[in-house]
mmCIF file of C-alpha atoms and ligand atoms in Angstrom:
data_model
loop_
_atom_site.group_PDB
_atom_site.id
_atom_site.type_symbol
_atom_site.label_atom_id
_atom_site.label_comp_id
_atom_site.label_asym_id
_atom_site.label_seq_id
_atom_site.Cartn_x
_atom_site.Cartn_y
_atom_site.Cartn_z
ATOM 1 C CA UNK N 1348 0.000 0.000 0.000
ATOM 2 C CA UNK N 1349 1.426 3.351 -1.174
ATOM 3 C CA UNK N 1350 -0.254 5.554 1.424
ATOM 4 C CA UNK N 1351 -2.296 4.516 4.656
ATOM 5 C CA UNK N 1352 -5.538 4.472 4.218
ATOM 6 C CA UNK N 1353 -7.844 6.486 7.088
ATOM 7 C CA UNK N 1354 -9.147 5.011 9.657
ATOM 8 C CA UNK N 1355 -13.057 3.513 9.056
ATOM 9 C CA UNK N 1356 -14.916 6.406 9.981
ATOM 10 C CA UNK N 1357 -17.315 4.885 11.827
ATOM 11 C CA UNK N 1358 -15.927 3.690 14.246
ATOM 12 C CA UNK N 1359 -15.777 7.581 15.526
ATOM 13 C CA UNK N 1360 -19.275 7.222 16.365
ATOM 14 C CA UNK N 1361 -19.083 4.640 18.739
ATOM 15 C CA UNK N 1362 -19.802 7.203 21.822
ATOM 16 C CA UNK N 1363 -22.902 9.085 19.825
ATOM 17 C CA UNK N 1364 -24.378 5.584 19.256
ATOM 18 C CA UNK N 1365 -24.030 4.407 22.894
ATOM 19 C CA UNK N 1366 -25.322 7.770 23.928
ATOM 20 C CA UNK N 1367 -28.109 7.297 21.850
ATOM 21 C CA UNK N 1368 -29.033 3.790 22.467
ATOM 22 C CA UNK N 1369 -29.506 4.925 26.272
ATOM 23 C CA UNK N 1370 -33.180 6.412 25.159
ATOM 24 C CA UNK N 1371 -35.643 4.431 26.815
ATOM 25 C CA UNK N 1372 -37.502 3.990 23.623
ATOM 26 C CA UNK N 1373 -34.190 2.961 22.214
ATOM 27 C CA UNK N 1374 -31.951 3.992 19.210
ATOM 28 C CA UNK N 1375 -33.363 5.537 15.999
ATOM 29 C CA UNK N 1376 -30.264 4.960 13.634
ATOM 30 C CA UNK N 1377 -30.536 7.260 10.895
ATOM 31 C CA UNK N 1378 -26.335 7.004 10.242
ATOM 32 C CA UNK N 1379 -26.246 4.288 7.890
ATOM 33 C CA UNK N 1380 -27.634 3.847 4.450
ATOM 34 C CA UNK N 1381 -28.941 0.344 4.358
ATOM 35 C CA UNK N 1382 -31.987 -0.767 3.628
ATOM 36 C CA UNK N 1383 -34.506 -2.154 5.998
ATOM 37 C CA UNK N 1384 -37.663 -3.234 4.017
ATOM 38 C CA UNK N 1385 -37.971 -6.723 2.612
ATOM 39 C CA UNK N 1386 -36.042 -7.971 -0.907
ATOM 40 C CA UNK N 1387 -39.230 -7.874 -3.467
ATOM 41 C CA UNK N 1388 -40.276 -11.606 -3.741
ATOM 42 C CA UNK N 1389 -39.649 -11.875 -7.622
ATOM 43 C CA UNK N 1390 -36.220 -11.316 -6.636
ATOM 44 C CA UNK N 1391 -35.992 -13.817 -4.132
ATOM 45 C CA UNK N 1392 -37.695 -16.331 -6.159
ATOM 46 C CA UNK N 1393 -35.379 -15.856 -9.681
ATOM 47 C CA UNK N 1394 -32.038 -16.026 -6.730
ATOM 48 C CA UNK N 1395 -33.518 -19.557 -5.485
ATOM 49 C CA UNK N 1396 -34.510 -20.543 -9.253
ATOM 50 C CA UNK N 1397 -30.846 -20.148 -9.900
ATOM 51 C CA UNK N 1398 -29.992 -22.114 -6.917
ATOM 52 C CA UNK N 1399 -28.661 -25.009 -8.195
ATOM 53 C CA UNK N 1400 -24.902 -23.130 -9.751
ATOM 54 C CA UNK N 1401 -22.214 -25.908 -10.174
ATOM 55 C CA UNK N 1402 -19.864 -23.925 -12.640
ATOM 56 C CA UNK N 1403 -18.462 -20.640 -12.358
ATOM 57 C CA UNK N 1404 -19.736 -18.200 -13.533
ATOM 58 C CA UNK N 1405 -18.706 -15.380 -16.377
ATOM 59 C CA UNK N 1406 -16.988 -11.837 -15.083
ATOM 60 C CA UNK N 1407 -18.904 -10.832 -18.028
ATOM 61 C CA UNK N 1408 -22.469 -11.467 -16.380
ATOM 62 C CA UNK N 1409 -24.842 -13.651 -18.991
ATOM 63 C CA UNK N 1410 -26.429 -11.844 -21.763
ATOM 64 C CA UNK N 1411 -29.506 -11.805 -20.056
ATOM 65 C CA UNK N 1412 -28.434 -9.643 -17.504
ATOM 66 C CA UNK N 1413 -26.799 -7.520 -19.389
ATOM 67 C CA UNK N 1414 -29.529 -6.632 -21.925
ATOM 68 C CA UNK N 1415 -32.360 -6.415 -18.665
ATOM 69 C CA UNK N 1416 -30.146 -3.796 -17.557
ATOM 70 C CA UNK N 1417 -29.380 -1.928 -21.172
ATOM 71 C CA UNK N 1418 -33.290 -2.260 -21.570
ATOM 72 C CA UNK N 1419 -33.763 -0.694 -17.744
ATOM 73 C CA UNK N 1420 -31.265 2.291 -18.606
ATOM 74 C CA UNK N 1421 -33.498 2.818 -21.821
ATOM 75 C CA UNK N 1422 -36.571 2.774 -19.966
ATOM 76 C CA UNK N 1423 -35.834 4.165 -16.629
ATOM 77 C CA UNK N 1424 -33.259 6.373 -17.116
ATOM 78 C CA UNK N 1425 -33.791 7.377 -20.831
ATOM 79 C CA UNK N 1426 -30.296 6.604 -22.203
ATOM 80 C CA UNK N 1427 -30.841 4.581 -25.419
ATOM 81 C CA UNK N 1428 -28.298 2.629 -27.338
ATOM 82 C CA UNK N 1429 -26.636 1.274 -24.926
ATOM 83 C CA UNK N 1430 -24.935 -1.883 -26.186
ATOM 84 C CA UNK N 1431 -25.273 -5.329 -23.926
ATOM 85 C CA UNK N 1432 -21.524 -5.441 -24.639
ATOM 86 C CA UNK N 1433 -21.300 -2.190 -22.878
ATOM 87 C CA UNK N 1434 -22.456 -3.437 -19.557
ATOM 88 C CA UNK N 1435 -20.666 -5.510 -16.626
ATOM 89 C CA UNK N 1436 -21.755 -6.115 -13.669
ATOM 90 C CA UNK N 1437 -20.243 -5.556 -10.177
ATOM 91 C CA UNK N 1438 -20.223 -6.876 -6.862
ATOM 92 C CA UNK N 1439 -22.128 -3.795 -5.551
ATOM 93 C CA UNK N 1440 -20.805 -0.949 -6.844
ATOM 94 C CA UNK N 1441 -18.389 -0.371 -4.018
ATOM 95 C CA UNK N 1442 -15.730 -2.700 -5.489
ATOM 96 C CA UNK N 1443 -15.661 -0.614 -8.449
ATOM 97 C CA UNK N 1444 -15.531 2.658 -7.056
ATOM 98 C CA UNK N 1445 -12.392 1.471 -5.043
ATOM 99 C CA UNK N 1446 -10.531 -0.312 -7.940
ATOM 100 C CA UNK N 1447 -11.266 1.633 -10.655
ATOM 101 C CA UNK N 1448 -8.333 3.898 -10.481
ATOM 102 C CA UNK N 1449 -5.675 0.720 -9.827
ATOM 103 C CA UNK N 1450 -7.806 -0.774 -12.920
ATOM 104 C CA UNK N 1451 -7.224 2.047 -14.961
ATOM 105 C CA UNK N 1452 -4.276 1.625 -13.790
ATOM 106 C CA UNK N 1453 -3.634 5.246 -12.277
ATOM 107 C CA UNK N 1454 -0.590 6.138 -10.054
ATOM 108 C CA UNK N 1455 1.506 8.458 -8.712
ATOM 109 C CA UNK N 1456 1.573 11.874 -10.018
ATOM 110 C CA UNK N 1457 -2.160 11.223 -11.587
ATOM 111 C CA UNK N 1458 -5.008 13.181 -10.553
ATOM 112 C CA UNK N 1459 -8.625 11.960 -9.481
ATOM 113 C CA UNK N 1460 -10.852 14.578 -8.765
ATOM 114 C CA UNK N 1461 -13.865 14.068 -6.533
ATOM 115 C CA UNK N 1462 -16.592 15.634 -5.293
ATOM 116 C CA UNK N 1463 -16.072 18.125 -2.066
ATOM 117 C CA UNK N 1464 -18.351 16.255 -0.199
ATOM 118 C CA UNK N 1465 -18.019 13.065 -1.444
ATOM 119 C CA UNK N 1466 -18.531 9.321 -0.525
ATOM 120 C CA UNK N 1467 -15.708 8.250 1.455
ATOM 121 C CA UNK N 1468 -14.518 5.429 -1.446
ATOM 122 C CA UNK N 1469 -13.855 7.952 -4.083
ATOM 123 C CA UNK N 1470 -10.810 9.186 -2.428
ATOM 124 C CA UNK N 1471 -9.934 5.469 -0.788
ATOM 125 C CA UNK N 1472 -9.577 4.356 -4.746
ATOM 126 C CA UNK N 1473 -7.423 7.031 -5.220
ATOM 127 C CA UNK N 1474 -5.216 6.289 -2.354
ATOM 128 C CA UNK N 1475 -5.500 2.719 -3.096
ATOM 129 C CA UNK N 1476 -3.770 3.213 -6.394
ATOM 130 C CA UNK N 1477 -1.225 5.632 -5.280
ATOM 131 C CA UNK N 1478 -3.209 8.593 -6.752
ATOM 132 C CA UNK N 1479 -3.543 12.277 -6.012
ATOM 133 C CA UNK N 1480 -7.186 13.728 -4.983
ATOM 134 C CA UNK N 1481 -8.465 16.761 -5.727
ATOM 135 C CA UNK N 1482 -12.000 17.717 -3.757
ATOM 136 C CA UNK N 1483 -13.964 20.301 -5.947
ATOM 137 C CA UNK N 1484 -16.862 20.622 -7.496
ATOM 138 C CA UNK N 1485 -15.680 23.500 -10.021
ATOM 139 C CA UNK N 1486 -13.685 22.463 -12.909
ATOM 140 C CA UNK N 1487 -12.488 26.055 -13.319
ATOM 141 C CA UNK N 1488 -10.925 25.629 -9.551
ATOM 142 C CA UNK N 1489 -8.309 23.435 -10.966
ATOM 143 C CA UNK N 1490 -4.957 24.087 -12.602
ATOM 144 C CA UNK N 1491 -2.544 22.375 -14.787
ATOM 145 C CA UNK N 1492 -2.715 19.043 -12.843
ATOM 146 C CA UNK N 1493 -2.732 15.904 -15.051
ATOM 147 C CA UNK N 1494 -6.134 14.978 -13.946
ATOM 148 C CA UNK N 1495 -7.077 11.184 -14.943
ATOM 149 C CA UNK N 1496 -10.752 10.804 -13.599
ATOM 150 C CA UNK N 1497 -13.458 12.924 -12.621
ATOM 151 C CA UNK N 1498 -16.123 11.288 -10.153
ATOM 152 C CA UNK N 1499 -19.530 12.425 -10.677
ATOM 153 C CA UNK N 1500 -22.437 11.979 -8.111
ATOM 154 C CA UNK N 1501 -25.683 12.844 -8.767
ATOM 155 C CA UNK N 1502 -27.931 12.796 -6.821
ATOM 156 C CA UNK N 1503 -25.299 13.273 -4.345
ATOM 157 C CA UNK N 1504 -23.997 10.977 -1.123
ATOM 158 C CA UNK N 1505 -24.416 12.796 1.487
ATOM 159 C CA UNK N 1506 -25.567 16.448 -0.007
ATOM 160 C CA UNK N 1507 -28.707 15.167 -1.741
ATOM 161 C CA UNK N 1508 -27.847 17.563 -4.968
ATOM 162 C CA UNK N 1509 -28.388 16.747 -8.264
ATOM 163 C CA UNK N 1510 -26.648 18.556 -10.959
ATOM 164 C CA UNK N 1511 -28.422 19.670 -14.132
ATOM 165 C CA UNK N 1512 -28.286 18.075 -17.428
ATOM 166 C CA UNK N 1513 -26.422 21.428 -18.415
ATOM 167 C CA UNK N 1514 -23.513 21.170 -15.425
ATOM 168 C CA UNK N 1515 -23.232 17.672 -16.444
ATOM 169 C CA UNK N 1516 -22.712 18.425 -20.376
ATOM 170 C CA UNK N 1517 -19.657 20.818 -19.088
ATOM 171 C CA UNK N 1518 -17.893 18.546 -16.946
ATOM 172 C CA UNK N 1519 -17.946 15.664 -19.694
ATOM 173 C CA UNK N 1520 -17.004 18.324 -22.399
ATOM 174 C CA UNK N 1521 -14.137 19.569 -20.038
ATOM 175 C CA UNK N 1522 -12.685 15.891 -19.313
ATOM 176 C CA UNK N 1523 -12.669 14.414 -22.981
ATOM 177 C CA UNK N 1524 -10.579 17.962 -24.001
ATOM 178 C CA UNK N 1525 -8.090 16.634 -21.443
ATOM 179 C CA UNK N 1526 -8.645 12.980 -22.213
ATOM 180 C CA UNK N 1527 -10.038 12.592 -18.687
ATOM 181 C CA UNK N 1528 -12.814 9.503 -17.811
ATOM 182 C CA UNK N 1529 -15.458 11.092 -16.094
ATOM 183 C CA UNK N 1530 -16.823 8.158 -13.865
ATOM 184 C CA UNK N 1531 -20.281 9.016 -13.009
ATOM 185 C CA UNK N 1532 -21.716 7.162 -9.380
ATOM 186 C CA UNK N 1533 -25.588 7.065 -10.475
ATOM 187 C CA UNK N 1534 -26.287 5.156 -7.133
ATOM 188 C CA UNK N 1535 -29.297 7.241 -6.021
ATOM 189 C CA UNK N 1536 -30.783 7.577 -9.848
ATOM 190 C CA UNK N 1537 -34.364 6.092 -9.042
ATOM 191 C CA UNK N 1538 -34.494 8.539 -5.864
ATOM 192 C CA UNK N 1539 -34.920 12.333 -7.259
ATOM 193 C CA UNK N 1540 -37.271 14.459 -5.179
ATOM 194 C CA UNK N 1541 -37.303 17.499 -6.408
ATOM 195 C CA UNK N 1542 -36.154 17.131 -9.161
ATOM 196 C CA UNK N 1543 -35.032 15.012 -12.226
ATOM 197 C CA UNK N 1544 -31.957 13.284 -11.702
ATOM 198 C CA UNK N 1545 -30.229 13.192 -15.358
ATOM 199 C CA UNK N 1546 -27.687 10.395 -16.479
ATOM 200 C CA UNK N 1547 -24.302 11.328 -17.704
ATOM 201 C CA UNK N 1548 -24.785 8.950 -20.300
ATOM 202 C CA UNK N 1549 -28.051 10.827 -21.462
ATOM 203 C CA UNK N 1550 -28.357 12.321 -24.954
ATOM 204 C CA UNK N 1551 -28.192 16.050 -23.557
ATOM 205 C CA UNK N 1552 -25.668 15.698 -21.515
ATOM 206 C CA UNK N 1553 -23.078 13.324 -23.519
ATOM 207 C CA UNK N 1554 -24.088 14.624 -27.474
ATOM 208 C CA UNK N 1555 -25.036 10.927 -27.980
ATOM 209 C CA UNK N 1556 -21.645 9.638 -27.698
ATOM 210 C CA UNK N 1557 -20.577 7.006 -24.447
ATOM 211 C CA UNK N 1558 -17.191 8.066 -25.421
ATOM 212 C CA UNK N 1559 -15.068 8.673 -22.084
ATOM 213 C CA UNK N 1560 -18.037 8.242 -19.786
ATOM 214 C CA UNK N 1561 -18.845 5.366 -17.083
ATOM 215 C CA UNK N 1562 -21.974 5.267 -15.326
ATOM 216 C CA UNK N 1563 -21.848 3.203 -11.825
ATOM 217 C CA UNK N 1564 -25.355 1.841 -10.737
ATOM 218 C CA UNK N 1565 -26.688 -0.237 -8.218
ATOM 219 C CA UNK N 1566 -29.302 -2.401 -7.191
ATOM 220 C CA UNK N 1567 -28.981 -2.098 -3.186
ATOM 221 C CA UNK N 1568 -31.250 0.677 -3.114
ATOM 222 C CA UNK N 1569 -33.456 0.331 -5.626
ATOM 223 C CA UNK N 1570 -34.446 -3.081 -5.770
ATOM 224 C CA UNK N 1571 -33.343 -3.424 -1.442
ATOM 225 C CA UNK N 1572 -30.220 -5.816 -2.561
ATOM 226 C CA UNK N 1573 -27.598 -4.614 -0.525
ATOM 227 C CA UNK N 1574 -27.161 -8.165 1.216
ATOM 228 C CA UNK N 1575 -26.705 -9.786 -2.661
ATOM 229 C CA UNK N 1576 -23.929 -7.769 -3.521
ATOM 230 C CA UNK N 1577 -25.490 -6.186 -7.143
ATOM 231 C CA UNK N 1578 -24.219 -3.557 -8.854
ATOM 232 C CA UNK N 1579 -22.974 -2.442 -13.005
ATOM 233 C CA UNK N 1580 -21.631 -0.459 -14.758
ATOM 234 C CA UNK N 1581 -22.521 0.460 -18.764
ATOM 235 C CA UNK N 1582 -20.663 3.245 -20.544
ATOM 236 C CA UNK N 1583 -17.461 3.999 -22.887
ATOM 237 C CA UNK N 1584 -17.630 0.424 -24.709
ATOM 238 C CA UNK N 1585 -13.681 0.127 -25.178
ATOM 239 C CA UNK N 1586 -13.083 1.043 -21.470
ATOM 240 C CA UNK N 1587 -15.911 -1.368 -20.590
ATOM 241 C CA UNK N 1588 -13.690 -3.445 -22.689
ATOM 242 C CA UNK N 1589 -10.399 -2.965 -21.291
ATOM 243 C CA UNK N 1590 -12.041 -3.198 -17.276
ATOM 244 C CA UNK N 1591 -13.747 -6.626 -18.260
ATOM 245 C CA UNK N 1592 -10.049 -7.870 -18.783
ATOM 246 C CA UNK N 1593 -8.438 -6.699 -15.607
ATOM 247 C CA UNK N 1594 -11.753 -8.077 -13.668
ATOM 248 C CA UNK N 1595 -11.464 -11.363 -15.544
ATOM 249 C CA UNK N 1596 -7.863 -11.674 -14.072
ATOM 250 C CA UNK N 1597 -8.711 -10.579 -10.675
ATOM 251 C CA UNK N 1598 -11.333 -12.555 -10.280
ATOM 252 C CA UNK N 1599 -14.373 -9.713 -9.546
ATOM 253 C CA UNK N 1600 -17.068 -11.981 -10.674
ATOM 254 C CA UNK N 1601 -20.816 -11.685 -9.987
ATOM 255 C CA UNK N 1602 -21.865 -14.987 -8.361
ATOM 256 C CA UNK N 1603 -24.276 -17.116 -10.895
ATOM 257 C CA UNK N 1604 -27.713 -17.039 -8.610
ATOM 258 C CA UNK N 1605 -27.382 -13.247 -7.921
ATOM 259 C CA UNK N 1606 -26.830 -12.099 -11.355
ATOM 260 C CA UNK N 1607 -30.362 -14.003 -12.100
ATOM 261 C CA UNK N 1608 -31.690 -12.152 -8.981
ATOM 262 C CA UNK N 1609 -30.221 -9.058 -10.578
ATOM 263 C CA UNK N 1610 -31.947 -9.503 -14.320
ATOM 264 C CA UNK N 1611 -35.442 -10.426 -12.517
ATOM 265 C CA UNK N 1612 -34.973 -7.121 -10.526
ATOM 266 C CA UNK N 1613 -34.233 -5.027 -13.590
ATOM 267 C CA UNK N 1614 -36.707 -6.075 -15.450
ATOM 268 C CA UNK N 1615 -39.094 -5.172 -13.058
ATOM 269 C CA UNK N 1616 -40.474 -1.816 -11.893
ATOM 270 C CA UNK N 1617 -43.443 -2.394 -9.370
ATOM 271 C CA UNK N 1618 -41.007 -3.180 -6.775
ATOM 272 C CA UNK N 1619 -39.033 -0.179 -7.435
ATOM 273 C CA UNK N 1620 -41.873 1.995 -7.517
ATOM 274 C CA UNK N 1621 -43.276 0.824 -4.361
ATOM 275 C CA UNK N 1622 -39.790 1.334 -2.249
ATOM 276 C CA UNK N 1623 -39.648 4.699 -3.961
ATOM 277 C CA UNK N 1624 -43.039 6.047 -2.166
ATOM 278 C CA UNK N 1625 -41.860 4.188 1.061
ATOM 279 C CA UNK N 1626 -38.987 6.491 1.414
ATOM 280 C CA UNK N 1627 -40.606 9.905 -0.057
ATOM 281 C CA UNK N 1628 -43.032 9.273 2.792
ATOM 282 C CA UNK N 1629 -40.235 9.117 5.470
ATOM 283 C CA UNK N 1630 -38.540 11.552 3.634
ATOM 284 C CA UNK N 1631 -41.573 13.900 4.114
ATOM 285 C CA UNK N 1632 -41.978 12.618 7.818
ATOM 286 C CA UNK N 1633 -38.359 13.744 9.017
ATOM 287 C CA UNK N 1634 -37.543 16.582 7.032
ATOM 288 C CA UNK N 1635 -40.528 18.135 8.330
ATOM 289 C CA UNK N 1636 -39.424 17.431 11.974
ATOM 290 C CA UNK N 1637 -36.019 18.631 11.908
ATOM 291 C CA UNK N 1638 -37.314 21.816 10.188
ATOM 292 C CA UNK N 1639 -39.793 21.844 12.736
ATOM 293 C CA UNK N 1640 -36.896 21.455 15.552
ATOM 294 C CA UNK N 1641 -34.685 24.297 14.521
ATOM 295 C CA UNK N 1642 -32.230 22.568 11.504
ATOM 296 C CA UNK N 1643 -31.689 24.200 8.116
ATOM 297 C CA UNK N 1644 -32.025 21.602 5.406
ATOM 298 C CA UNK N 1645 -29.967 22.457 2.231
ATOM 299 C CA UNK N 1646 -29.480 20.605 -1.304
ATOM 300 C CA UNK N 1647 -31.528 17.130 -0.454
ATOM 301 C CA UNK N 1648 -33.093 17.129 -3.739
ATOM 302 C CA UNK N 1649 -32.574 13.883 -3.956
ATOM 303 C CA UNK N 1650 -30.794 10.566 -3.224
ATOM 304 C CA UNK N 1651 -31.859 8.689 0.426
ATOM 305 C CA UNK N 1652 -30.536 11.426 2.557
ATOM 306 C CA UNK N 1653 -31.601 15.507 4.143
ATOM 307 C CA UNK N 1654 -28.562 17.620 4.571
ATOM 308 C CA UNK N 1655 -29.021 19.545 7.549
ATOM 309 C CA UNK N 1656 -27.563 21.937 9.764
ATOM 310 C CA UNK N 1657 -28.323 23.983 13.054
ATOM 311 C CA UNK N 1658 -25.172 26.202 12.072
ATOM 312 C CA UNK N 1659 -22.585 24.836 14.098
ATOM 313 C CA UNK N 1660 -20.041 22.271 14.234
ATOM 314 C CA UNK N 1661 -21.232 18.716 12.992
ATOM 315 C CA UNK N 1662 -19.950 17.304 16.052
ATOM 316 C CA UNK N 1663 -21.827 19.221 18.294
ATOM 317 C CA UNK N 1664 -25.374 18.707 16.319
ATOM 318 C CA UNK N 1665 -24.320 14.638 16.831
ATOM 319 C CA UNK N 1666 -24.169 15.167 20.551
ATOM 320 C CA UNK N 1667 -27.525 17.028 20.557
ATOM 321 C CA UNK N 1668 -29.357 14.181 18.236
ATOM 322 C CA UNK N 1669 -27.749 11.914 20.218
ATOM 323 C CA UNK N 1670 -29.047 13.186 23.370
ATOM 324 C CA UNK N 1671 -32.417 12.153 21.760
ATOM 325 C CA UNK N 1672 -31.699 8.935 20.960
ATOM 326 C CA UNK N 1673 -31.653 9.686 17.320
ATOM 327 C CA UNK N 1674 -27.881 8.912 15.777
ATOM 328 C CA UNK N 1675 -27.170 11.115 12.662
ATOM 329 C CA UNK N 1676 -23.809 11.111 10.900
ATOM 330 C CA UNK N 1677 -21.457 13.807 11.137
ATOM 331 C CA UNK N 1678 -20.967 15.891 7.878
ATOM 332 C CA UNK N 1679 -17.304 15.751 8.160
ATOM 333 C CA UNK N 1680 -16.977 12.073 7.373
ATOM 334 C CA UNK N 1681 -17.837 13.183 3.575
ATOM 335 C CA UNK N 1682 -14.709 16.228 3.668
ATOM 336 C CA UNK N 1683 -14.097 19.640 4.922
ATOM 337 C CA UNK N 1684 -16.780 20.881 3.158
ATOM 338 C CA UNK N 1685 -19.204 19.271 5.232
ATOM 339 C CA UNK N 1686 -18.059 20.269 8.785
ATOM 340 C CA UNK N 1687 -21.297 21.980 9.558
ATOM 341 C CA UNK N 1688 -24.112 19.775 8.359
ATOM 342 C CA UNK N 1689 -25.115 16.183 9.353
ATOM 343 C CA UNK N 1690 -26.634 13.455 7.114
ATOM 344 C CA UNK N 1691 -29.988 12.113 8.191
ATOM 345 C CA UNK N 1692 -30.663 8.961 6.371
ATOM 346 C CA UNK N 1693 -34.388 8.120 5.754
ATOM 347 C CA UNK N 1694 -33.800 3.814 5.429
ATOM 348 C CA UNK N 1695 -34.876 3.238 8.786
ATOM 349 C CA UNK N 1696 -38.536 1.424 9.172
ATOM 350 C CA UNK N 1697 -41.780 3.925 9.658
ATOM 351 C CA UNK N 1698 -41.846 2.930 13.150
ATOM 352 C CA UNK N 1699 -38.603 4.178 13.712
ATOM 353 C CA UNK N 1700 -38.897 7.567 11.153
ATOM 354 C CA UNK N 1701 -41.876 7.942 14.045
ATOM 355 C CA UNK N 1702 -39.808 7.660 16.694
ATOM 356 C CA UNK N 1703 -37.692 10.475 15.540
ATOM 357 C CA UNK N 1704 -40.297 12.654 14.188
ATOM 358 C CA UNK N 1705 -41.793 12.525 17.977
ATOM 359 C CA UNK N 1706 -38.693 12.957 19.616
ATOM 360 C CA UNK N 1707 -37.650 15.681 17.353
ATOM 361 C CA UNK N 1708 -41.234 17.484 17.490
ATOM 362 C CA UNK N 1709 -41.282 17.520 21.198
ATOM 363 C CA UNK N 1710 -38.167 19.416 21.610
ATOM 364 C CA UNK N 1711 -40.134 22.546 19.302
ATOM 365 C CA UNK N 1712 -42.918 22.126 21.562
ATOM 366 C CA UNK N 1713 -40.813 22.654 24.705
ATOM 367 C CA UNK N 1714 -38.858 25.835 23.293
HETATM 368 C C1 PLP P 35 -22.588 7.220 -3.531
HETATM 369 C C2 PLP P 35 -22.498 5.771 -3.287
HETATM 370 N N1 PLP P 35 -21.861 5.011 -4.178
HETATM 371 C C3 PLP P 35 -21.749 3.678 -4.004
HETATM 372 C C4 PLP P 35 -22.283 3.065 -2.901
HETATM 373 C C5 PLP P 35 -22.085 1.574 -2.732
HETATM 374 O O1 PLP P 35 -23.248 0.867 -2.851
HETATM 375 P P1 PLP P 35 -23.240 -0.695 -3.092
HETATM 376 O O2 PLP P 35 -21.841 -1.196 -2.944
HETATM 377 O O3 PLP P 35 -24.159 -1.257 -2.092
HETATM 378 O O4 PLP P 35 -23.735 -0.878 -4.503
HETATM 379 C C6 PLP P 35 -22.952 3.816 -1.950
HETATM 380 C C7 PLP P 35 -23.508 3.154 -0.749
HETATM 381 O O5 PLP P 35 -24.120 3.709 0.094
HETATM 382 C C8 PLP P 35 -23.062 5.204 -2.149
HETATM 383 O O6 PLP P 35 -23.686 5.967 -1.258
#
């Protein structure tokens, strides 16, 4: 390893979480990300149909998956022409957000810019691979650095901003006139509140060319897979290419019974639709009660997360959630930039979004 990697960051919030699990109506965790509501049963029942998997399967993923997923972009997302060929799929989306720079095979002296408040992996690829980072979110903010990738992430981990089709057209144009890969984490796609999320790989933004772009999706959220493991990726057809050979060598291979859970899921929208309206509800529940209690909720116009602040040091508004059992997560896990806001995460069940809402409500009526 070229450079120590930081220490897990949540392990920091060890203290908050005891302090908040000494409510007497218990902990409402609203720190991590992961869903809580049941894997849709067509899912289950394709992963148990595919049961029975003596051989190994391909790094590839069958053709099935891949055109359920080329057909979902299409009809989800509204990027057409995307090629089967152009698709792999991951195990999650994490693993590819970490490698990608050591399987672009990035190293010292090579940029990766990211996102000033940014998902922690970004920069942990980076490092990984011996990389420098650069944390902006202005193109114009850079200099003469020999930048090799540009993460995109809209709607944003853990700002809940999504960038306009127009923003997006002027990164891409500014990487390919460097020769940059814009990587574009499209995690949160299904989960735009206010408004549209666009794909980098859309017609507006990209001129109609995949050229230079990948687009990182997965099906944790969405389809409430985070247990399977189930991400892809679909973009640039010869970097597709060229990553399908390094993950064939390194063995990053899909497991057989979850990439037939993953088609079954991507062909299907009920499920999708049905999660969605869970989580706008909670989303509706708790922004309204930490509004109601005093915080300031900025970007959150999207992804699975409300960006909030009581003007003071993230720390400090930990403590205070804390004190009512409710455990946020501190905005400066995500970089500098965030040293003032939490991240409340609405996965947590309606009973507990309750909780919270309660608990949050009843310190507005005491002030
Ligand atoms: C922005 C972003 N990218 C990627 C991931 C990884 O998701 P998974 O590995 O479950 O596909 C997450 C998980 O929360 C995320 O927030």
């Amino acid at each position: 390893m070229r450079s120590p990697l930081p220490d897990f960051p949540w392990d920091r919030l060890l203290p908050d979480k005891q302090r908040a699990a000494a409510h007497p109506d218990g902990i409402v965790d609203l720190s991590v990300g992961t869903p809580v509501d049941p894997t849709p049963e067509v899912v289950q029942q394709a992963l148990a149909r595919a049961a029975d998997s003596p051989g190994y399967p391909t790094t590839q993923g069958t053709q099935e998956l891949r055109e359920a997923a080329a057909g979902y972009l299409h009809r989800r997302l509204g990027v057409p022409g995307v090629s089967p060929d152009a698709v792999i799929p991951t195990v999650g989306s994490k693993e590819f957000v970490a490698w990608l720079p050591t399987m672009l095979g990035l190293g010292p002296g090579d940029v990766v810019v990211i996102p000033e408040a940014a998902y922690p992996t970004y920069a942990v690829g980076a490092q990984i691979a011996g990389a420098t980072v650069v944390a902006t979110d202005s193109t114009v903010a850079l200099g003469p650095e020999r930048v090799k990738l540009v993460w995109l992430n809209s709607p944003s981990n853990p700002t809940g901003k999504i960038f306009p089709a127009d923003h997006l057209a002027k990164v891409v144009a500014w990487a390919r006139e460097r020769g940059a890969l814009v990587a574009s984490d499209e995690c949160y796609f299904e989960f735009g509140w206010d408004s549209r999320p666009v794909s980098v790989l859309d017609p507006e933004v990209c001129g109609g060319s995949h050229e230079g772009l990948i687009a990182v999706y997965s099906l944790s959220k969405r389809s409430n897979l985070a247990g399977y493991r189930a991400g892809f990726v679909a973009g640039d057809p010869s970097c597709v290419q060229e990553l399908l050979g390094v993950r064939k060598h390194a063995g990053m291979i899909v497991p057989g019974p979850v990439q037939a859970a993953m088609t079954a899921a991507l062909h299907d929208d009920a499920h999708a639709d049905e999660q969605r309206a869970r989580y706008a509800a909670r989303r509706d529940t708790l922004r309204h009660a930490f509004e109601s209690a005093g915080f300031r909720v900025d970007h959150s116009e999207g992804s699975l997360y409300l960006w909030a602040t009581r003007d003071e040091p993230c720390a400090d508004t930990v403590r205070w959630c804390a004190d009512r059992g409710v455990l946020v997560t501190p905005g400066d896990f995500y970089g500098a930039a965030g040293a003032r806001h939490v991240r409340v995460a609405f996965t947590a069940t309606d009973e507990r979004v309750a909780a919270a809402a309660t608990r949050l409500l009843a310190t507005r009526d005491l002030a």
